[in-house]
PDB file of C-alpha atoms in Angstrom:
ATOM      1  CA  MET A 349      15.725  -7.677 -30.697  1.00  0.00           C
ATOM      2  CA  LEU A 350      13.194  -5.373 -29.021  1.00  0.00           C
ATOM      3  CA  LEU A 351      16.031  -3.383 -27.486  1.00  0.00           C
ATOM      4  CA  GLU A 352      17.652  -2.966 -30.889  1.00  0.00           C
ATOM      5  CA  GLN A 353      14.367  -1.799 -32.407  1.00  0.00           C
ATOM      6  CA  SER A 354      13.756   0.716 -29.634  1.00  0.00           C
ATOM      7  CA  MET A 355      17.326   1.955 -29.918  1.00  0.00           C
ATOM      8  CA  GLY A 356      16.842   2.447 -33.656  1.00  0.00           C
ATOM      9  CA  ILE A 357      13.685   4.466 -33.046  1.00  0.00           C
ATOM     10  CA  LEU A 358      15.391   6.584 -30.399  1.00  0.00           C
ATOM     11  CA  ALA A 359      18.436   7.150 -32.567  1.00  0.00           C
ATOM     12  CA  SER A 360      16.293   8.221 -35.517  1.00  0.00           C
ATOM     13  CA  CYS A 361      14.512  10.782 -33.322  1.00  0.00           C
ATOM     14  CA  ALA A 362      17.724  12.495 -32.289  1.00  0.00           C
ATOM     15  CA  PRO A 363      20.473  11.930 -34.848  1.00  0.00           C
ATOM     16  CA  GLY A 364      23.959  12.862 -33.784  1.00  0.00           C
ATOM     17  CA  PHE A 365      23.714  11.620 -30.202  1.00  0.00           C
ATOM     18  CA  PRO A 366      25.750   8.570 -29.257  1.00  0.00           C
ATOM     19  CA  ARG A 367      23.819   5.310 -28.839  1.00  0.00           C
ATOM     20  CA  GLN A 368      25.386   4.802 -25.394  1.00  0.00           C
ATOM     21  CA  ILE A 369      23.425   7.769 -24.033  1.00  0.00           C
ATOM     22  CA  PHE A 370      20.157   6.271 -25.249  1.00  0.00           C
ATOM     23  CA  LEU A 371      21.129   2.878 -23.857  1.00  0.00           C
ATOM     24  CA  MET A 372      21.895   4.370 -20.431  1.00  0.00           C
ATOM     25  CA  ASP A 373      18.557   6.214 -20.467  1.00  0.00           C
ATOM     26  CA  PHE A 374      16.759   3.028 -21.453  1.00  0.00           C
ATOM     27  CA  PHE A 375      18.259   1.077 -18.554  1.00  0.00           C
ATOM     28  CA  ARG A 376      17.564   3.925 -16.141  1.00  0.00           C
ATOM     29  CA  LEU A 377      13.906   3.945 -17.199  1.00  0.00           C
ATOM     30  CA  LEU A 378      13.756   0.161 -16.928  1.00  0.00           C
ATOM     31  CA  GLU A 379      15.200   0.283 -13.421  1.00  0.00           C
ATOM     32  CA  ASP A 380      12.690   2.962 -12.393  1.00  0.00           C
ATOM     33  CA  ALA A 381       9.824   0.880 -13.762  1.00  0.00           C
ATOM     34  CA  LEU A 382      10.957  -2.216 -11.857  1.00  0.00           C
ATOM     35  CA  VAL A 383      11.247  -0.224  -8.633  1.00  0.00           C
ATOM     36  CA  ASP A 384       7.700   1.080  -9.176  1.00  0.00           C
ATOM     37  CA  VAL A 385       6.393  -2.449  -9.714  1.00  0.00           C
ATOM     38  CA  ARG A 386       8.074  -3.654  -6.533  1.00  0.00           C
ATOM     39  CA  THR A 387       6.660  -0.717  -4.557  1.00  0.00           C
ATOM     40  CA  THR A 388       3.183  -1.432  -5.903  1.00  0.00           C
ATOM     41  CA  ASN A 389       3.454  -5.088  -4.875  1.00  0.00           C
ATOM     42  CA  TYR A 390       4.495  -4.067  -1.352  1.00  0.00           C
ATOM     43  CA  LEU A 391       1.516  -1.711  -1.089  1.00  0.00           C
ATOM     44  CA  VAL A 392      -0.903  -4.414  -2.255  1.00  0.00           C
ATOM     45  CA  ALA A 393       0.518  -6.826   0.330  1.00  0.00           C
ATOM     46  CA  ALA A 394       0.205  -4.199   3.076  1.00  0.00           C
ATOM     47  CA  SER A 395      -3.395  -3.446   2.079  1.00  0.00           C
ATOM     48  CA  ALA A 396      -4.311  -7.121   2.068  1.00  0.00           C
ATOM     49  CA  THR A 397      -2.749  -7.529   5.507  1.00  0.00           C
ATOM     50  CA  VAL A 398      -4.790  -4.660   6.955  1.00  0.00           C
ATOM     51  CA  ILE A 399      -8.032  -5.937   5.404  1.00  0.00           C
ATOM     52  CA  ILE A 400      -7.467  -9.504   6.618  1.00  0.00           C
ATOM     53  CA  PHE A 401      -6.582  -8.247  10.105  1.00  0.00           C
ATOM     54  CA  ASP A 402      -9.783  -6.166  10.171  1.00  0.00           C
ATOM     55  CA  HIS A 403     -11.843  -9.184   9.108  1.00  0.00           C
ATOM     56  CA  ILE A 404     -10.303 -11.348  11.819  1.00  0.00           C
ATOM     57  CA  ILE A 405     -10.834  -8.921  14.697  1.00  0.00           C
ATOM     58  CA  THR A 406     -14.418  -7.981  13.732  1.00  0.00           C
ATOM     59  CA  ILE A 407     -15.854 -11.344  12.629  1.00  0.00           C
ATOM     60  CA  GLU A 408     -17.798 -11.819  15.867  1.00  0.00           C
ATOM     61  CA  GLN A 409     -19.480  -8.430  15.517  1.00  0.00           C
ATOM     62  CA  GLU A 410     -20.265  -9.088  11.886  1.00  0.00           C
ATOM     63  CA  VAL A 411     -21.923 -12.422  12.644  1.00  0.00           C
ATOM     64  CA  ALA A 412     -23.961 -10.965  15.511  1.00  0.00           C
ATOM     65  CA  LEU A 413     -25.027  -7.758  13.820  1.00  0.00           C
ATOM     66  CA  ILE A 414     -25.333  -8.660  10.155  1.00  0.00           C
ATOM     67  CA  TRP A 415     -25.650 -12.364   9.460  1.00  0.00           C
ATOM     68  CA  ARG A 416     -28.009 -13.368  12.299  1.00  0.00           C
ATOM     69  CA  ARG A 417     -30.548 -10.704  11.405  1.00  0.00           C
ATOM     70  CA  PRO A 418     -33.377 -11.338   8.957  1.00  0.00           C
ATOM     71  CA  TRP A 419     -32.359 -10.824   5.353  1.00  0.00           C
ATOM     72  CA  ASN A 420     -33.264  -7.454   3.900  1.00  0.00           C
ATOM     73  CA  MET A 421     -31.803  -4.978   1.413  1.00  0.00           C
ATOM     74  CA  THR A 422     -29.152  -3.816   3.899  1.00  0.00           C
ATOM     75  CA  SER A 423     -27.972  -7.372   4.461  1.00  0.00           C
ATOM     76  CA  LEU A 424     -27.676  -7.912   0.737  1.00  0.00           C
ATOM     77  CA  LEU A 425     -25.822  -4.660   0.121  1.00  0.00           C
ATOM     78  CA  TYR A 426     -23.448  -5.174   3.036  1.00  0.00           C
ATOM     79  CA  ASN A 427     -20.599  -7.199   1.711  1.00  0.00           C
ATOM     80  CA  ARG A 428     -17.176  -6.140   2.841  1.00  0.00           C
ATOM     81  CA  TYR A 429     -15.594  -9.117   1.155  1.00  0.00           C
ATOM     82  CA  TYR A 430     -15.449  -7.388  -2.227  1.00  0.00           C
ATOM     83  CA  ALA A 431     -12.346  -5.488  -1.086  1.00  0.00           C
ATOM     84  CA  LEU A 432     -10.642  -8.689   0.001  1.00  0.00           C
ATOM     85  CA  ILE A 433     -11.507 -10.496  -3.228  1.00  0.00           C
ATOM     86  CA  SER A 434     -10.295  -7.588  -5.349  1.00  0.00           C
ATOM     87  CA  LEU A 435      -6.842  -7.798  -3.760  1.00  0.00           C
ATOM     88  CA  VAL A 436      -6.399 -11.449  -4.684  1.00  0.00           C
TER      89      VAL A 436
END
């Protein structure tokens, strides 16, 4: 139903063109959008992998240098976990 409505809108914008051309363009745009979504998902997964790897290899330094010190404004402002949480 949505496809038929969009085809009607497209056909009314350019009368005289065959509906098959608009249908082919619609599916081409849909395919491009799906490829973009898949690429975005791959990039999010790659970013999460890099952030998790960084957290794993630097956890000892973080505990020694940040969390064992007395609490102050720097300790409160230092929170690298926001990036990890935003990817979830």
